[in-house]
Every structure is written in C-alpha cells, then in structure tokens.
Amino acid sequence: MTALEVWTPVCTVADLIPNRGAAALLDGDEQVAIFRTSEDEIHAISNVDPFSGAAVLSRGIVGDLGGVPVVASPMHKQHFDLLTGACVDDPTVTVTVYPVRVEDGTILVGRP
Amino acid sequence: MEALRDKDVIGEWRIEVFAEESRPAYDRVALTSYVDTWDPMALQLDGATYEGDDLVTLHLGDPVVAIDRTARKVHTGSGSTVEYDALVLATGSYPFVPPVPGHDLPGCHVYRTIEDLDAIRADAEKAVRGRRSALVVGGGLLGLEAAKALRDMGLSPHVVELAPRLMPLQVDDGGGGLLRQLIEKLDVTVHPGTGTQSIESDRGRLLAKLGNGTELDVDLVVFSAGVRPRDQLARESGLAVGERGGIAVGPDCLTSDPDIYAIGECACVNGMVYGLVAPGNAMAEVVADRLLGGQSTFESGDLSTKLKLLGVDVASFGDAHAKTEGALEVVFNDAVAGTYKKLVVSDDAKTLLGGVLVGDAAQYPLLRPLVGRDLPGDPAAMIAPSGGVAVGVGALPDEAQVCSCNAVTKGAINGAITEGCTDVASLKTCTKAGTTCGSCIPMLKQLLSAAGVEQSNALCEHFPQKRSDLFEIVRSTGIHTFSELISRYGTGRGCDICKPAVASMLASLGNGHILEGEQATLQDTNDHFLANMQRNGTYSVVPRIPGGEITPEKLIVIGRVAQDFGLYTKITGGQRIDLFGATVDQLPLIWKRLVDAGFESGHAYGKALRTVKSCVGDTWCRYGVQDSVRLAIELELRYRGLRAPHKLKSAVSGCARECAEARSKDFGVIATEHGWNLYVGGNGGFKPRHADLFVSDVDTETLFRVIDRFLMFYVRTADRLQRTAAWIESLDGGIEHLREVIVDDKLGICEDLDAAMAKHVESYSDEWAGVLNDPAKLARFRSFVNAPGTPDPTISFREERGQPVPLGMPVAVSR
C-alpha cells in the first residue's frame, strides 16, 4: 500500500515577507505557521504554541540562534527550531514540522 | 526596631513605641533635603509607620514621662501606664544653645526637626526681599547643613565658628582652609575663630555682635553648636549617667538596670557619646540581637564620614588628627584643583591610621577600609594628584568593609560571587551591599572583574555592542536597515532580542512608519499588529485619551465599537479604556471606526510613551493650584509615539496632595504655587520606587526643555528594557550626573538632545492612520493567508459579568 500524499497550496512566496510568518488553514481546522527566511527558504510548523495553547507561532520573530533558524513564540518567547520543531529552551517539547514544496512560486504544505 | 522585627521571625516580642514627635521616624540625616520639597513624607523612613504589623504599636506625640523601675512600668504624657519586659531608651539628643544674650529672641532657631525647618522657612519668608541674610552659630557638619538650607531658601548665610576652622572635629587646618575657600565661593561668609557675644532686636531684624567686633544685620539666627544627649528621663529614674552626660551603658548597651537598654545619641558607651547615625544603628543591632538571646556587643563606633556639603566633598576617617604617637602626615594641597588630601600613617609609614579628603573624596571608599592595615604602597603615591598609583580593590583584606552602610565585607561579597552572583544587581540582592548610598557600587564592579566574572554588555549573540553603543552607531552612520547594521556590525541573522531593539532605535531616530519595508519584520507581535496580544492570541486595543480627558461623544463611540465587535472593556490604570478580544482581521475594522471618530493610537503596545495621567486640576478642584489636565495633555501630545528602551509613563498632579500619583512614574510633575516640580525615575510594577525631585518651581517652558532632554538622553543611553529608575541608578554618579548632563550641559550635548526631540515632535504621525491608508500594510491583518475571511477556530469566549472573556485553551505542555 502506498501512502497517499496530500499537498495543500496555501499562498505564493511573494505573499510572505522575508523573516516573517503567516498562518494557513489546512483541512480539519489544522493550522500551520509558514515562514520565509532571508535566504528564501520556506518552513512550516504547527501554528499552535504548545506552552500557551494559542495559535500564534506564525506571528513570532524569525531569526537564528547559533546559526539554527528559529521562531520565537510571541507569547512567552520560547524558540522553536524551524527545521526540526524542537524547542530550544526546553528539549522535552517539540512542535510538528510540515513538509513544504514550492512549485512555480506557489507554496504547498504536505502532511507530516 | 527594624532590626528586631527583621530578626524576630517567630514574633517573640511585641513592641510599643512612645515618641515625643508626632511623626513616624524620619531621616534626620537628610533633613536639609526637606528644603527641596517641603514634603515631610519625602523624609519618612520606609516602613516607619509599621502599618499592618500587629506586633508594633506606635504612640506618636505621647512621650514617656516617668519610669517605675521596680514595677517595670512606664507612665506616658497622655496618662497611660504600660508594663515592659525590656525597655529601650532611644531618646536621642537635643540641640545645644549657647547662653548668648538674646538667644531666645523671635527669629532664633535650632536645626533638628522638620518643625524647626518649617519655623525657619516662615521667618525667612517674612524677611524683606533683596537683603536677606542669616547667621549660623557653629561651623560643624550641622552648621554647614543649615547654611545650605538657608542658601536654598534664598538667604545669604554667615557661619560663626569658635574653632579656627570649619568642621573642627572632622578636618584639620589645611582641609578646613580649603573648605572655607570652596564654600565662600557659594555666597556663604565664614567667621572662624570667634564666638557670638550677643543678639539684639533691631528694627524688625536682628543685630549679632561677634567676639572679634564684627556686627551682622541678619533676618534670623540658627544655632547649630552641637547636641547634648537627652538623659533626663534616665537621670530621674536613677540610672547611671556618664561624666559629661549620656546614659551610661556597656558594650552590651545595657544601662545600670539589667532590663533597660540605651542606644543612639542618648547613650554613653564606655564614656563615649556618638552623634552619628551609623554607631546608633550598630547599637540597635546589638540590642535586637540580645533581646533574642544573642551575645553581640558594640565595640567602638566608626566616626568616619564622607559627605557632600554645599556641593563640596568632605571625608574624614580613622585618626584624622594624627593623635597616635609617632604618626606621620602626608599632605597634598592642590589649591588650583581645589583639593586637599592628607593621609595619617604609622611612624614606619607602613600602616594607614586615618586621613582627611576635601574637594575630592573619590578615594574614600578604598582608603577607609585600609585603616589599621598595611598600605599597599608608598602613601604619597596613593594620594598624589596625578600619575599616582591608583589603589585597587585587590589591596583590601577580606575583613575590610566595602559597604559601610550595611557592614558588608570584601570577603562576604567574594563569597557571594563564588556562589554564583554574576552582576551588581544580584550582589545587591544577596549581600545588601550597595543598596543604601550606592557609593560602593564601582567597587562591587571591580570585585566582579577581579573574580574573573565577565560582565558582558553584548546585546545578544548577534551584536557584541551594548545597546547605547549600537544606538550611537546607528545615529552616527545613518544606517536605516537592520540588514545593513547586522552585516557591518554584527553576525548571523538576528533574533527576538536584537531585532525589536534595533527597530526601537530606528523608530527613535525617525525612520518613517514602523511597519514600512524591512522594519515590519523586526517588530514584536504587539508592534507588528499595533495592538497588545493577550493569552488566547487575540489583541486588545487602546485608543489614546490624552490626560484621561474624554468627551461623552467619544465615550459613546468606544462603547459602540465594543458592542459591535463584541469586545470586553476595562478602564486601565493609565486613565484610558482597553478593548479586549479583537482578532487580527478585526483590528483594521475597529481602528477605521476609531480613527474616523478622531482617535489615534495609544501606543499601549509599544516600548514608548504610554499615558500622562492627571488629576482634575485647579479648573475644578478646590485645592488645585495649577491646570494639571492641560499640562498632562500637552505632555502626552508632545511625547506620543516616542520609542524608547522601555515603556514610559507619566502623570501630572495639580497640587501637593498628588492625586495623580506622579511620583510613581518615569517622569512625574507636581504643581507648586509658583510653577512645577519635576520628579524622575519613579516606578510602580515589580520594584516600586518613588521618583526623585529633579527640578523645582520651574515654568512650563523650562519643564518641557528638561523633560525633552531627560527622555532623549534616556533613549540614547539606557540598556534594552531598562526603565528610567534602573537607568538612573546605573549611571555613574546617579541623578547628580543626570542633572549635570541635562541641566548644566556638562557634556555639551543639550543642543543636540533638544534638536532630536524637536524633530520627533514635528515628525509625529498616527501609526494606525498610516496603516489604514496603505493597502500593503492592511493586507497583513488577515487570519489565514489562504482563508482571509475565516476566523481562527481556536478562539472562543464565554461570558463573565455580562462581558466576553477567553475560554481556556488546551495546553500541550504544563509549566
């Protein structure tokens, strides 16, 4: 049996400002935070901040800690690794990372 | 009492305090500063009312008049009788008035209590303007304090001192001579080596005749010729007293009655009466310890003093008069620089015995702990005017007191550093060092450095500079993007610390709208959406209501907006209205309504000026003396939108009753009969602090100028997220330094600060109007990039007391 791949087009790269995120809605009320870095890499993680339960990670500041691209939760400033979803400040916490593809300038988000 | 309440954790002792004065304990050492504010509360010691402490009862204005030692009872002036297990006499001293003929004429005063100063002020105000002068009898520490107070009241003081020099107890002839020169420049005339023979009433003024034949026409006379212990109650009760007065006690502070202690200026310890506050506090500690079963003793009081008299530094420590057998003196008297420095050393020039410093007492904190110890080098080199070997903190032995106010030794501080204190703030918390006068803070820094604790000033891992340096870089280079700044002066891509910090600097320097271009990416979520994020991810909206004044029409608009968008409303502490529960996509719709009705951003989301609160002022209030509402509105409109290292709060009170709580603000203004008093560095919040008086009785124009400079200097030099209170504390020289910079223009930067503020005021525009007029900025206010109209499904509300409040959200991690 082959896994069924689901990709949802969410926006174009041009819709995102570099070093800033945006929230997108997937089927079933699932929210992802999509980020465009200054190198034009696109990352997607869960939009829900696991510490507060609020869907706000897309509104955090994007930067790096020791070279690792991170977003800082706007709620209480915990940092999440955009590549792995790991919380830099608390190794027991991780957020879901979503696969991303860019086709003709359109960003598609897959299922983890 | 404070010592006992601190140490008596289980509440063993109940304390009844009987005081003659009608006020709770106040800081008599700072009495002269009462002239700055005429506010008795400014002198009151923290916690002196013991409010909420069930174990302490204050009986103010009700002195003990008799002690029944056999029954162990005291009788008080109001007629009550109270039993005691232990009695502590702390009756202090009374001013000595020499029996000069005419010493009791109207216009003759002593200098000890707030009431004395009120009486002096009343007489000073009666005096005809233009030729007002006063005579101070006694040129010691207290006399010079009195001279300062009189000068601050606008009189020309004459100081008469029997000894051939000023401050004869503390300084020697050389130091006294220089002191005289320095203070005579300040309109204080000194008459040394002579006494006052008589005082006569003369056509509404007073004529004082001095022993040397001089006759002085004065408006009032202040006696400050020393104090005498108040031991009358003890004498009447049959307690032993010292030969020259004072209740006789041993090193345990016990009198001849084993249930009665005596402390402070009324006590005579082993034949010695101490007239300084530090030995008194030390005695209080001894009694507190002994009441709780301890065995501590009072050895001998340190009579070292360092003070600023009329702006002149004077310090005296150890054997200042070289009375020790064979003592040698090393003196540098620099008349040009206006400094006098003397060290007293042992006959082999190896041990420091004492010293006198006049004009510059910067070395006092390092020299005083060395008394009685081997000098680290040649004594002359240590006080040489220049090129001398600076005494380092390393030269101090572990037992040396670094903080003399709180008796903290170098060893204790090093211990705290070993246990993990890495900065001055944590040393203050752990050891209490540096928490009183603050003069040892430079030494705390040196000790940290000496212990190898690197006190990094770096903003974050991306910028090695501290905030103020980075600000100067941005200002002088004119760089206006973060990417250029980090590529030239930093490393990496930035983070949630440096990005908002740089965004704030760019905004302070006037780089257009904060959401323009790259700046948008630097902003914290609050600045990015120009609203305050709340716990469920929604935002609150605060329109500006300058001075807290609002028309009914505008109130109705706010009410209608709240109704239409289902917002929770609450009145804020800053006299405005907060509307909670707005989603990102609702924000522009809400603000469209508000801007159309004439509202603008209140910057509640920014590290910027928040509000200027006000009381209703003299327009309505029966007690008001100025229009506080008008001034608050003018201040709020002048500084609105100013981005700063942290938020800024202000308030204006229309009279000294202070209903607007201005002294809890970063800058607070209180109306006087003649103008405004400006207070700076106040704070509510985590570490409450009353603002300090900065300038008094100024007109509105001067007030604006001083606040302009205060704010701009703060914006340029404070650390990230450092409120003005902490900033002023961190300045080398504190509030005095601040005054030198922005009032006296010591650094020559005031013109520049003025210009920077003028530019800010001129270039202000409403941030929310700027968003509503720009489709590109508006487009960012959407819930989902792929479903802009869909509300965030995680947000829901329940009702509480008739208003919506957030429903709890499932949290994945418990904290």
PDB file of C-alpha atoms in Angstrom, chain A:
ATOM      1  CA  MET A   1       0.000   0.000   0.000  1.00  0.00           C
ATOM      2  CA  THR A   2       1.366   3.405  -0.850  1.00  0.00           C
ATOM      3  CA  ALA A   3       0.766   6.333   1.382  1.00  0.00           C
ATOM      4  CA  LEU A   4      -1.481   8.921  -0.094  1.00  0.00           C
ATOM      5  CA  GLU A   5       0.316  12.236  -0.277  1.00  0.00           C
ATOM      6  CA  VAL A   6      -1.800  15.309   0.382  1.00  0.00           C
ATOM      7  CA  TRP A   7      -0.399  18.695  -0.540  1.00  0.00           C
ATOM      8  CA  THR A   8      -2.357  21.872   0.114  1.00  0.00           C
ATOM      9  CA  PRO A   9      -1.460  25.037  -1.818  1.00  0.00           C
ATOM     10  CA  VAL A  10      -1.533  27.878   0.700  1.00  0.00           C
ATOM     11  CA  CYS A  11      -0.070  31.004  -0.912  1.00  0.00           C
ATOM     12  CA  THR A  12       2.698  32.282  -3.158  1.00  0.00           C
ATOM     13  CA  VAL A  13       6.221  33.019  -1.972  1.00  0.00           C
ATOM     14  CA  ALA A  14       5.546  36.674  -2.800  1.00  0.00           C
ATOM     15  CA  ASP A  15       2.680  36.681  -0.282  1.00  0.00           C
ATOM     16  CA  LEU A  16       5.220  36.301   2.537  1.00  0.00           C
ATOM     17  CA  ILE A  17       7.656  38.956   3.735  1.00  0.00           C
ATOM     18  CA  PRO A  18      11.156  37.566   4.307  1.00  0.00           C
ATOM     19  CA  ASN A  19      11.772  36.832   8.003  1.00  0.00           C
ATOM     20  CA  ARG A  20       8.122  36.894   8.864  1.00  0.00           C
ATOM     21  CA  GLY A  21       5.471  34.197   9.013  1.00  0.00           C
ATOM     22  CA  ALA A  22       1.836  33.727   8.109  1.00  0.00           C
ATOM     23  CA  ALA A  23      -0.823  31.326   9.321  1.00  0.00           C
ATOM     24  CA  ALA A  24      -2.564  28.940   6.936  1.00  0.00           C
ATOM     25  CA  LEU A  25      -5.532  26.665   7.464  1.00  0.00           C
ATOM     26  CA  LEU A  26      -5.401  23.022   6.387  1.00  0.00           C
ATOM     27  CA  ASP A  27      -8.347  20.680   6.207  1.00  0.00           C
ATOM     28  CA  GLY A  28      -9.864  19.842   9.526  1.00  0.00           C
ATOM     29  CA  ASP A  29      -9.092  23.134  11.256  1.00  0.00           C
ATOM     30  CA  GLU A  30      -5.371  22.314  11.404  1.00  0.00           C
ATOM     31  CA  GLN A  31      -3.239  25.468  11.491  1.00  0.00           C
ATOM     32  CA  VAL A  32       0.301  25.781  10.167  1.00  0.00           C
ATOM     33  CA  ALA A  33       2.740  28.631  10.502  1.00  0.00           C
ATOM     34  CA  ILE A  34       4.672  29.210   7.293  1.00  0.00           C
ATOM     35  CA  PHE A  35       7.913  31.182   7.326  1.00  0.00           C
ATOM     36  CA  ARG A  36      10.083  32.649   4.629  1.00  0.00           C
ATOM     37  CA  THR A  37      13.678  33.218   5.756  1.00  0.00           C
ATOM     38  CA  SER A  38      16.020  35.869   4.422  1.00  0.00           C
ATOM     39  CA  GLU A  39      17.560  33.135   2.210  1.00  0.00           C
ATOM     40  CA  ASP A  40      14.077  32.492   0.790  1.00  0.00           C
ATOM     41  CA  GLU A  41      13.840  29.073   2.393  1.00  0.00           C
ATOM     42  CA  ILE A  42      10.267  28.132   3.279  1.00  0.00           C
ATOM     43  CA  HIS A  43       9.482  26.306   6.536  1.00  0.00           C
ATOM     44  CA  ALA A  44       6.189  25.160   8.045  1.00  0.00           C
ATOM     45  CA  ILE A  45       5.484  24.150  11.636  1.00  0.00           C
ATOM     46  CA  SER A  46       2.338  23.896  13.711  1.00  0.00           C
ATOM     47  CA  ASN A  47       0.906  27.323  14.437  1.00  0.00           C
ATOM     48  CA  VAL A  48      -0.117  26.361  17.965  1.00  0.00           C
ATOM     49  CA  ASP A  49       2.270  27.369  20.733  1.00  0.00           C
ATOM     50  CA  PRO A  50       2.448  24.263  22.947  1.00  0.00           C
ATOM     51  CA  PHE A  51       3.116  26.359  26.066  1.00  0.00           C
ATOM     52  CA  SER A  52       0.028  28.563  25.842  1.00  0.00           C
ATOM     53  CA  GLY A  53      -2.271  26.638  23.514  1.00  0.00           C
ATOM     54  CA  ALA A  54      -2.750  29.802  21.436  1.00  0.00           C
ATOM     55  CA  ALA A  55      -2.380  29.643  17.654  1.00  0.00           C
ATOM     56  CA  VAL A  56       0.278  32.346  17.419  1.00  0.00           C
ATOM     57  CA  LEU A  57       3.667  30.929  16.314  1.00  0.00           C
ATOM     58  CA  SER A  58       3.218  32.464  12.840  1.00  0.00           C
ATOM     59  CA  ARG A  59       3.378  35.896  14.498  1.00  0.00           C
ATOM     60  CA  GLY A  60       6.783  35.346  16.120  1.00  0.00           C
ATOM     61  CA  ILE A  61      10.095  36.894  15.199  1.00  0.00           C
ATOM     62  CA  VAL A  62      12.227  34.812  12.841  1.00  0.00           C
ATOM     63  CA  GLY A  63      15.966  34.709  13.352  1.00  0.00           C
ATOM     64  CA  ASP A  64      18.750  32.335  14.309  1.00  0.00           C
ATOM     65  CA  LEU A  65      20.305  31.008  17.486  1.00  0.00           C
ATOM     66  CA  GLY A  66      23.824  29.712  16.956  1.00  0.00           C
ATOM     67  CA  GLY A  67      23.088  29.529  13.230  1.00  0.00           C
ATOM     68  CA  VAL A  68      19.900  27.439  13.639  1.00  0.00           C
ATOM     69  CA  PRO A  69      16.839  29.119  12.084  1.00  0.00           C
ATOM     70  CA  VAL A  70      14.233  29.668  14.787  1.00  0.00           C
ATOM     71  CA  VAL A  71      10.970  31.426  15.500  1.00  0.00           C
ATOM     72  CA  ALA A  72      10.373  32.947  18.937  1.00  0.00           C
ATOM     73  CA  SER A  73       6.871  32.428  20.276  1.00  0.00           C
ATOM     74  CA  PRO A  74       5.266  35.845  20.654  1.00  0.00           C
ATOM     75  CA  MET A  75       3.544  34.604  23.815  1.00  0.00           C
ATOM     76  CA  HIS A  76       6.458  33.792  26.143  1.00  0.00           C
ATOM     77  CA  LYS A  77       9.466  33.835  23.801  1.00  0.00           C
ATOM     78  CA  GLN A  78      10.388  30.152  23.663  1.00  0.00           C
ATOM     79  CA  HIS A  79      12.359  29.412  20.489  1.00  0.00           C
ATOM     80  CA  PHE A  80      11.434  26.652  18.055  1.00  0.00           C
ATOM     81  CA  ASP A  81      13.846  25.176  15.511  1.00  0.00           C
ATOM     82  CA  LEU A  82      12.205  25.709  12.115  1.00  0.00           C
ATOM     83  CA  LEU A  83      13.901  22.584  10.710  1.00  0.00           C
ATOM     84  CA  THR A  84      13.067  20.075  13.455  1.00  0.00           C
ATOM     85  CA  GLY A  85      10.310  21.712  15.505  1.00  0.00           C
ATOM     86  CA  ALA A  86      12.376  21.230  18.673  1.00  0.00           C
ATOM     87  CA  CYS A  87      12.027  23.797  21.411  1.00  0.00           C
ATOM     88  CA  VAL A  88      15.490  25.252  22.024  1.00  0.00           C
ATOM     89  CA  ASP A  89      14.661  26.295  25.580  1.00  0.00           C
ATOM     90  CA  ASP A  90      13.001  23.022  26.653  1.00  0.00           C
ATOM     91  CA  PRO A  91      14.295  19.830  24.962  1.00  0.00           C
ATOM     92  CA  THR A  92      11.206  17.865  26.062  1.00  0.00           C
ATOM     93  CA  VAL A  93       8.941  19.926  23.822  1.00  0.00           C
ATOM     94  CA  THR A  94       8.573  19.699  20.045  1.00  0.00           C
ATOM     95  CA  VAL A  95       6.074  21.090  17.586  1.00  0.00           C
ATOM     96  CA  THR A  96       5.029  19.327  14.400  1.00  0.00           C
ATOM     97  CA  VAL A  97       7.029  20.116  11.278  1.00  0.00           C
ATOM     98  CA  TYR A  98       5.203  20.052   7.960  1.00  0.00           C
ATOM     99  CA  PRO A  99       6.848  19.215   4.619  1.00  0.00           C
ATOM    100  CA  VAL A 100       6.880  22.088   2.143  1.00  0.00           C
ATOM    101  CA  ARG A 101       7.258  22.280  -1.640  1.00  0.00           C
ATOM    102  CA  VAL A 102       7.399  25.296  -3.886  1.00  0.00           C
ATOM    103  CA  GLU A 103       6.048  24.929  -7.425  1.00  0.00           C
ATOM    104  CA  ASP A 104       6.020  27.905  -9.794  1.00  0.00           C
ATOM    105  CA  GLY A 105       6.147  30.271  -6.857  1.00  0.00           C
ATOM    106  CA  THR A 106       3.247  28.567  -5.052  1.00  0.00           C
ATOM    107  CA  ILE A 107       3.856  27.111  -1.609  1.00  0.00           C
ATOM    108  CA  LEU A 108       2.372  23.685  -0.927  1.00  0.00           C
ATOM    109  CA  VAL A 109       2.165  22.196   2.543  1.00  0.00           C
ATOM    110  CA  GLY A 110       2.075  18.426   2.983  1.00  0.00           C
ATOM    111  CA  ARG A 111       1.055  16.118   5.783  1.00  0.00           C
ATOM    112  CA  PRO A 112       3.703  15.290   8.364  1.00  0.00           C
TER     113      PRO A 112
END
